[in-house]
PDB file of C-alpha atoms in Angstrom:
ATOM      1  CA  MET A  21     -30.412  -3.934  -5.595  1.00  0.00           C
ATOM      2  CA  GLY A  22     -27.008  -2.971  -7.024  1.00  0.00           C
ATOM      3  CA  VAL A  23     -23.943  -4.565  -5.456  1.00  0.00           C
ATOM      4  CA  GLY A  24     -20.327  -3.728  -6.336  1.00  0.00           C
ATOM      5  CA  GLY A  25     -17.791  -6.531  -6.485  1.00  0.00           C
ATOM      6  CA  ALA A  26     -15.034  -6.949  -3.925  1.00  0.00           C
ATOM      7  CA  GLY A  27     -11.505  -5.760  -4.739  1.00  0.00           C
ATOM      8  CA  GLY A  28      -8.851  -8.413  -5.217  1.00  0.00           C
ATOM      9  CA  THR A  29      -6.333  -9.381  -2.566  1.00  0.00           C
ATOM     10  CA  ALA A  30      -2.786  -8.314  -3.366  1.00  0.00           C
ATOM     11  CA  ALA A  31       0.157 -10.651  -3.711  1.00  0.00           C
ATOM     12  CA  ASN A  32       2.781 -10.993  -1.001  1.00  0.00           C
ATOM     13  CA  ALA A  33       6.333  -9.863  -1.754  1.00  0.00           C
ATOM     14  CA  GLY A  34       9.016 -12.408  -2.499  1.00  0.00           C
ATOM     15  CA  PRO A  35      12.420 -12.350  -0.822  1.00  0.00           C
ATOM     16  CA  GLY A  36      15.018  -9.659  -1.509  1.00  0.00           C
ATOM     17  CA  LEU A  37      18.745 -10.344  -1.295  1.00  0.00           C
ATOM     18  CA  VAL A  38      21.715  -8.022  -1.774  1.00  0.00           C
ATOM     19  CA  THR A  39      25.280  -9.284  -1.441  1.00  0.00           C
ATOM     20  CA  ASN A  40      28.205  -6.853  -1.640  1.00  0.00           C
ATOM     21  CA  TYR A  41      31.405  -8.902  -1.875  1.00  0.00           C
ATOM     22  CA  SER A  42      34.697  -8.321  -0.108  1.00  0.00           C
ATOM     23  CA  GLY A  43      37.174  -6.176  -2.002  1.00  0.00           C
ATOM     24  CA  ALA A  44      34.428  -4.128  -3.674  1.00  0.00           C
ATOM     25  CA  ALA A  45      33.922  -0.459  -2.914  1.00  0.00           C
ATOM     26  CA  LEU A  46      30.606   1.350  -3.238  1.00  0.00           C
ATOM     27  CA  SER A  47      30.767   5.120  -3.594  1.00  0.00           C
ATOM     28  CA  VAL A  48      27.731   7.420  -3.699  1.00  0.00           C
ATOM     29  CA  SER A  49      27.287  11.176  -3.630  1.00  0.00           C
ATOM     30  CA  GLY A  50      24.518  13.719  -3.297  1.00  0.00           C
ATOM     31  CA  ALA A  51      21.533  14.211  -1.068  1.00  0.00           C
ATOM     32  CA  HIS A  52      19.328  11.164  -0.366  1.00  0.00           C
ATOM     33  CA  SER A  53      21.787   8.723  -1.930  1.00  0.00           C
ATOM     34  CA  VAL A  54      21.917   5.091  -0.787  1.00  0.00           C
ATOM     35  CA  GLY A  55      24.946   2.795  -0.941  1.00  0.00           C
ATOM     36  CA  SER A  56      23.067  -0.506  -0.821  1.00  0.00           C
ATOM     37  CA  PHE A  57      19.275  -0.762  -0.995  1.00  0.00           C
ATOM     38  CA  ALA A  58      17.033  -3.823  -0.617  1.00  0.00           C
ATOM     39  CA  GLN A  59      13.258  -3.800  -0.340  1.00  0.00           C
ATOM     40  CA  ALA A  60      10.446  -6.331  -0.505  1.00  0.00           C
ATOM     41  CA  GLY A  61       7.037  -4.640  -0.636  1.00  0.00           C
ATOM     42  CA  GLY A  62       3.644  -6.320  -0.814  1.00  0.00           C
ATOM     43  CA  GLY A  63       1.134  -5.204  -3.406  1.00  0.00           C
ATOM     44  CA  GLY A  64      -1.782  -2.876  -2.732  1.00  0.00           C
ATOM     45  CA  GLY A  65      -5.279  -4.330  -2.415  1.00  0.00           C
ATOM     46  CA  GLY A  66      -7.829  -3.816  -5.155  1.00  0.00           C
ATOM     47  CA  THR A  67     -10.570  -1.186  -4.968  1.00  0.00           C
ATOM     48  CA  GLY A  68     -14.109  -2.396  -4.327  1.00  0.00           C
ATOM     49  CA  GLY A  69     -16.646  -1.979  -7.098  1.00  0.00           C
ATOM     50  CA  ILE A  70     -19.408   0.624  -7.268  1.00  0.00           C
ATOM     51  CA  GLY A  71     -22.940  -0.537  -6.460  1.00  0.00           C
ATOM     52  CA  ILE A  72     -25.580   1.529  -8.286  1.00  0.00           C
ATOM     53  CA  GLN A  73     -29.319   1.079  -7.946  1.00  0.00           C
ATOM     54  CA  GLY A  74     -32.045   3.349  -9.189  1.00  0.00           C
ATOM     55  CA  LYS A  75     -35.758   3.348  -9.867  1.00  0.00           C
ATOM     56  CA  LEU A  76     -37.953   5.647 -11.923  1.00  0.00           C
ATOM     57  CA  SER A  77     -41.719   5.345 -11.421  1.00  0.00           C
ATOM     58  CA  ALA A  78     -44.514   7.058 -13.327  1.00  0.00           C
ATOM     59  CA  PRO A  79     -47.568   8.347 -11.430  1.00  0.00           C
ATOM     60  CA  SER A  80     -49.902   5.520 -10.595  1.00  0.00           C
ATOM     61  CA  ASP A  81     -53.613   5.252  -9.840  1.00  0.00           C
ATOM     62  CA  ALA A  82     -52.876   3.031  -6.841  1.00  0.00           C
ATOM     63  CA  SER A  83     -53.239   4.571  -3.413  1.00  0.00           C
ATOM     64  CA  SER A  84     -49.701   3.595  -2.431  1.00  0.00           C
ATOM     65  CA  ASP A  85     -46.560   2.418  -4.124  1.00  0.00           C
ATOM     66  CA  ASN A  86     -44.250   0.744  -1.565  1.00  0.00           C
ATOM     67  CA  GLN A  87     -40.685   0.145  -2.687  1.00  0.00           C
ATOM     68  CA  MET A  88     -37.171  -0.378  -1.431  1.00  0.00           C
ATOM     69  CA  THR A  89     -33.889   0.098  -3.264  1.00  0.00           C
ATOM     70  CA  LEU A  90     -30.345  -0.620  -2.139  1.00  0.00           C
ATOM     71  CA  GLY A  91     -26.929   0.330  -3.555  1.00  0.00           C
ATOM     72  CA  LEU A  92     -24.062  -1.495  -1.833  1.00  0.00           C
ATOM     73  CA  GLY A  93     -20.376  -0.806  -2.613  1.00  0.00           C
ATOM     74  CA  GLY A  94     -17.906  -3.688  -2.655  1.00  0.00           C
ATOM     75  CA  SER A  95     -15.222  -4.061  -0.020  1.00  0.00           C
ATOM     76  CA  GLY A  96     -11.570  -3.292  -0.739  1.00  0.00           C
ATOM     77  CA  GLY A  97      -9.076  -6.132  -1.028  1.00  0.00           C
ATOM     78  CA  GLY A  98      -6.356  -6.759   1.531  1.00  0.00           C
ATOM     79  CA  GLY A  99      -2.785  -5.602   0.985  1.00  0.00           C
ATOM     80  CA  GLY A 100       0.028  -8.085   0.502  1.00  0.00           C
ATOM     81  CA  ASN A 101       2.662  -8.746   3.135  1.00  0.00           C
ATOM     82  CA  GLY A 102       6.245  -7.536   2.842  1.00  0.00           C
ATOM     83  CA  GLY A 103       8.838 -10.233   2.297  1.00  0.00           C
ATOM     84  CA  GLN A 104      12.121 -11.347   3.775  1.00  0.00           C
ATOM     85  CA  VAL A 105      15.050  -9.029   3.045  1.00  0.00           C
ATOM     86  CA  ASN A 106      18.684  -9.897   3.629  1.00  0.00           C
ATOM     87  CA  VAL A 107      21.719  -7.656   3.035  1.00  0.00           C
ATOM     88  CA  ALA A 108      25.177  -9.189   3.399  1.00  0.00           C
ATOM     89  CA  ASN A 109      27.792  -6.478   3.083  1.00  0.00           C
ATOM     90  CA  SER A 110      31.550  -7.084   2.922  1.00  0.00           C
ATOM     91  CA  ALA A 111      32.300  -4.052   0.714  1.00  0.00           C
ATOM     92  CA  SER A 112      33.287  -0.603   1.908  1.00  0.00           C
ATOM     93  CA  ILE A 113      30.575   2.029   1.415  1.00  0.00           C
ATOM     94  CA  MET A 114      31.540   5.700   1.192  1.00  0.00           C
ATOM     95  CA  SER A 115      29.325   8.734   0.641  1.00  0.00           C
ATOM     96  CA  SER A 116      30.292  12.268  -0.210  1.00  0.00           C
ATOM     97  CA  ALA A 117      28.604  15.568  -0.945  1.00  0.00           C
ATOM     98  CA  GLY A 118      27.344  15.936  -4.485  1.00  0.00           C
ATOM     99  CA  SER A 119      28.526  18.570  -6.947  1.00  0.00           C
ATOM    100  CA  ASP A 120      25.762  20.839  -5.635  1.00  0.00           C
ATOM    101  CA  GLY A 121      27.093  20.416  -2.086  1.00  0.00           C
ATOM    102  CA  GLY A 122      24.054  18.325  -1.012  1.00  0.00           C
ATOM    103  CA  SER A 123      24.781  15.657   1.567  1.00  0.00           C
ATOM    104  CA  GLN A 124      21.582  15.299   3.580  1.00  0.00           C
ATOM    105  CA  GLN A 125      19.913  12.030   4.522  1.00  0.00           C
ATOM    106  CA  MET A 126      22.403   9.627   2.950  1.00  0.00           C
ATOM    107  CA  HIS A 127      22.238   5.935   3.827  1.00  0.00           C
ATOM    108  CA  GLY A 128      25.012   3.366   3.757  1.00  0.00           C
ATOM    109  CA  ILE A 129      22.568   0.435   3.806  1.00  0.00           C
ATOM    110  CA  LEU A 130      18.783   0.675   3.611  1.00  0.00           C
ATOM    111  CA  ALA A 131      16.729  -2.525   3.919  1.00  0.00           C
ATOM    112  CA  GLN A 132      12.939  -2.596   4.203  1.00  0.00           C
ATOM    113  CA  SER A 133      10.065  -5.052   4.341  1.00  0.00           C
ATOM    114  CA  ILE A 134       6.875  -3.096   3.681  1.00  0.00           C
ATOM    115  CA  GLY A 135       3.301  -4.362   3.648  1.00  0.00           C
ATOM    116  CA  GLY A 136       1.003  -3.124   0.895  1.00  0.00           C
ATOM    117  CA  GLY A 137      -1.923  -0.816   1.621  1.00  0.00           C
ATOM    118  CA  GLY A 138      -5.456  -2.147   1.721  1.00  0.00           C
ATOM    119  CA  GLY A 139      -7.803  -1.340  -1.142  1.00  0.00           C
ATOM    120  CA  ASN A 140     -10.411   1.414  -1.036  1.00  0.00           C
ATOM    121  CA  GLY A 141     -14.003   0.487  -0.308  1.00  0.00           C
ATOM    122  CA  GLY A 142     -16.447   0.876  -3.194  1.00  0.00           C
ATOM    123  CA  ILE A 143     -19.138   3.543  -3.432  1.00  0.00           C
ATOM    124  CA  GLY A 144     -22.794   2.743  -2.919  1.00  0.00           C
ATOM    125  CA  VAL A 145     -25.196   4.888  -5.005  1.00  0.00           C
ATOM    126  CA  ASP A 146     -28.965   4.717  -4.777  1.00  0.00           C
ATOM    127  CA  GLY A 147     -31.716   6.839  -6.241  1.00  0.00           C
ATOM    128  CA  ASP A 148     -35.481   6.854  -6.521  1.00  0.00           C
ATOM    129  CA  ILE A 149     -37.654   9.163  -8.582  1.00  0.00           C
ATOM    130  CA  THR A 150     -41.378   8.628  -8.346  1.00  0.00           C
ATOM    131  CA  GLY A 151     -44.349  10.608  -9.642  1.00  0.00           C
ATOM    132  CA  SER A 152     -46.850   9.484  -7.021  1.00  0.00           C
ATOM    133  CA  LYS A 153     -47.357  11.667  -3.958  1.00  0.00           C
ATOM    134  CA  SER A 154     -48.590   8.760  -1.888  1.00  0.00           C
ATOM    135  CA  SER A 155     -45.608   6.476  -2.532  1.00  0.00           C
ATOM    136  CA  LYS A 156     -43.493   5.150   0.297  1.00  0.00           C
ATOM    137  CA  ALA A 157     -39.848   4.519  -0.490  1.00  0.00           C
ATOM    138  CA  LEU A 158     -36.849   3.295   1.434  1.00  0.00           C
ATOM    139  CA  SER A 159     -33.524   3.961  -0.281  1.00  0.00           C
ATOM    140  CA  LEU A 160     -30.203   2.822   1.149  1.00  0.00           C
ATOM    141  CA  ALA A 161     -26.697   3.494  -0.155  1.00  0.00           C
ATOM    142  CA  ILE A 162     -23.863   1.834   1.745  1.00  0.00           C
ATOM    143  CA  GLY A 163     -20.189   2.148   0.826  1.00  0.00           C
ATOM    144  CA  GLY A 164     -17.931  -0.878   1.121  1.00  0.00           C
ATOM    145  CA  ALA A 165     -15.297  -1.314   3.807  1.00  0.00           C
ATOM    146  CA  GLY A 166     -11.634  -0.617   3.049  1.00  0.00           C
ATOM    147  CA  GLY A 167      -9.266  -3.579   2.915  1.00  0.00           C
ATOM    148  CA  SER A 168      -6.720  -4.300   5.615  1.00  0.00           C
ATOM    149  CA  GLY A 169      -3.072  -3.396   5.053  1.00  0.00           C
ATOM    150  CA  GLY A 170      -0.382  -6.037   4.701  1.00  0.00           C
ATOM    151  CA  ALA A 171       2.269  -6.678   7.336  1.00  0.00           C
ATOM    152  CA  GLY A 172       5.849  -5.480   7.145  1.00  0.00           C
ATOM    153  CA  PHE A 173       8.433  -7.422   9.088  1.00  0.00           C
ATOM    154  CA  ALA A 174      10.909  -6.432  11.784  1.00  0.00           C
ATOM    155  CA  GLY A 175      14.617  -6.410  11.184  1.00  0.00           C
ATOM    156  CA  SER A 176      17.876  -7.067  12.923  1.00  0.00           C
ATOM    157  CA  ILE A 177      21.481  -6.078  12.344  1.00  0.00           C
ATOM    158  CA  GLY A 178      24.185  -8.694  12.472  1.00  0.00           C
ATOM    159  CA  SER A 179      22.054 -11.677  11.534  1.00  0.00           C
ATOM    160  CA  THR A 180      20.277 -13.430   8.725  1.00  0.00           C
ATOM    161  CA  PRO A 181      16.499 -13.371   9.219  1.00  0.00           C
ATOM    162  CA  SER A 182      14.761 -16.657   9.845  1.00  0.00           C
ATOM    163  CA  GLY A 183      11.430 -16.753   8.069  1.00  0.00           C
ATOM    164  CA  ALA A 184      10.007 -13.346   7.250  1.00  0.00           C
ATOM    165  CA  GLY A 185      12.049 -10.392   8.399  1.00  0.00           C
ATOM    166  CA  VAL A 186      14.902  -8.071   7.570  1.00  0.00           C
ATOM    167  CA  GLY A 187      18.517  -8.954   8.310  1.00  0.00           C
ATOM    168  CA  ILE A 188      21.691  -6.971   7.755  1.00  0.00           C
ATOM    169  CA  SER A 189      25.172  -8.381   8.271  1.00  0.00           C
ATOM    170  CA  ASN A 190      28.145  -6.090   7.781  1.00  0.00           C
ATOM    171  CA  SER A 191      31.886  -6.727   7.940  1.00  0.00           C
ATOM    172  CA  ALA A 192      33.266  -3.586   6.298  1.00  0.00           C
ATOM    173  CA  ALA A 193      33.549   0.163   6.840  1.00  0.00           C
ATOM    174  CA  ILE A 194      30.528   2.346   6.137  1.00  0.00           C
ATOM    175  CA  HIS A 195      31.085   6.108   6.077  1.00  0.00           C
ATOM    176  CA  VAL A 196      28.193   8.531   5.424  1.00  0.00           C
ATOM    177  CA  VAL A 197      28.166  12.294   5.914  1.00  0.00           C
ATOM    178  CA  GLY A 198      25.581  15.023   6.277  1.00  0.00           C
ATOM    179  CA  ASP A 199      22.549  15.934   8.346  1.00  0.00           C
ATOM    180  CA  GLY A 200      20.127  13.050   8.906  1.00  0.00           C
ATOM    181  CA  SER A 201      22.569  10.490   7.533  1.00  0.00           C
TER     182      SER A 201
END
């Protein structure tokens, strides 16, 4: 029997904090630009190991050769959870089109708590080669299960998150332009 090891569990994200102080001015330009960005993302789970099992038999004088082989892949590790994110903005944020004229999908403030993806399940490989016509063999190859994804946390505007979550408080002007902004 060949068994692959399990993938490791990912770490959870720590907290993220961005503070833009009063009197400051943030200016960005060009497509996909972001004035203030905060993110806490959990790690991805580890990939399960490969389980390989094989048997090679020479012809035998016995009337039967009963055998069983099994290759079992390891399970993927779980993804880490996203962490608490807090953005406190008292600075003005202004976006403008870039020199190429691009101004699509600009963000004044972008805050995210993202859980990590679960790890891939391992591969199970099994093989049997025998030279006896009267042999009976059972070969099984089973892949491991994928790991579960980590949790991201909900957010709110106008408050500081309690525990895990995303909070944005704003007391200044934010001006973004362009399609999808």
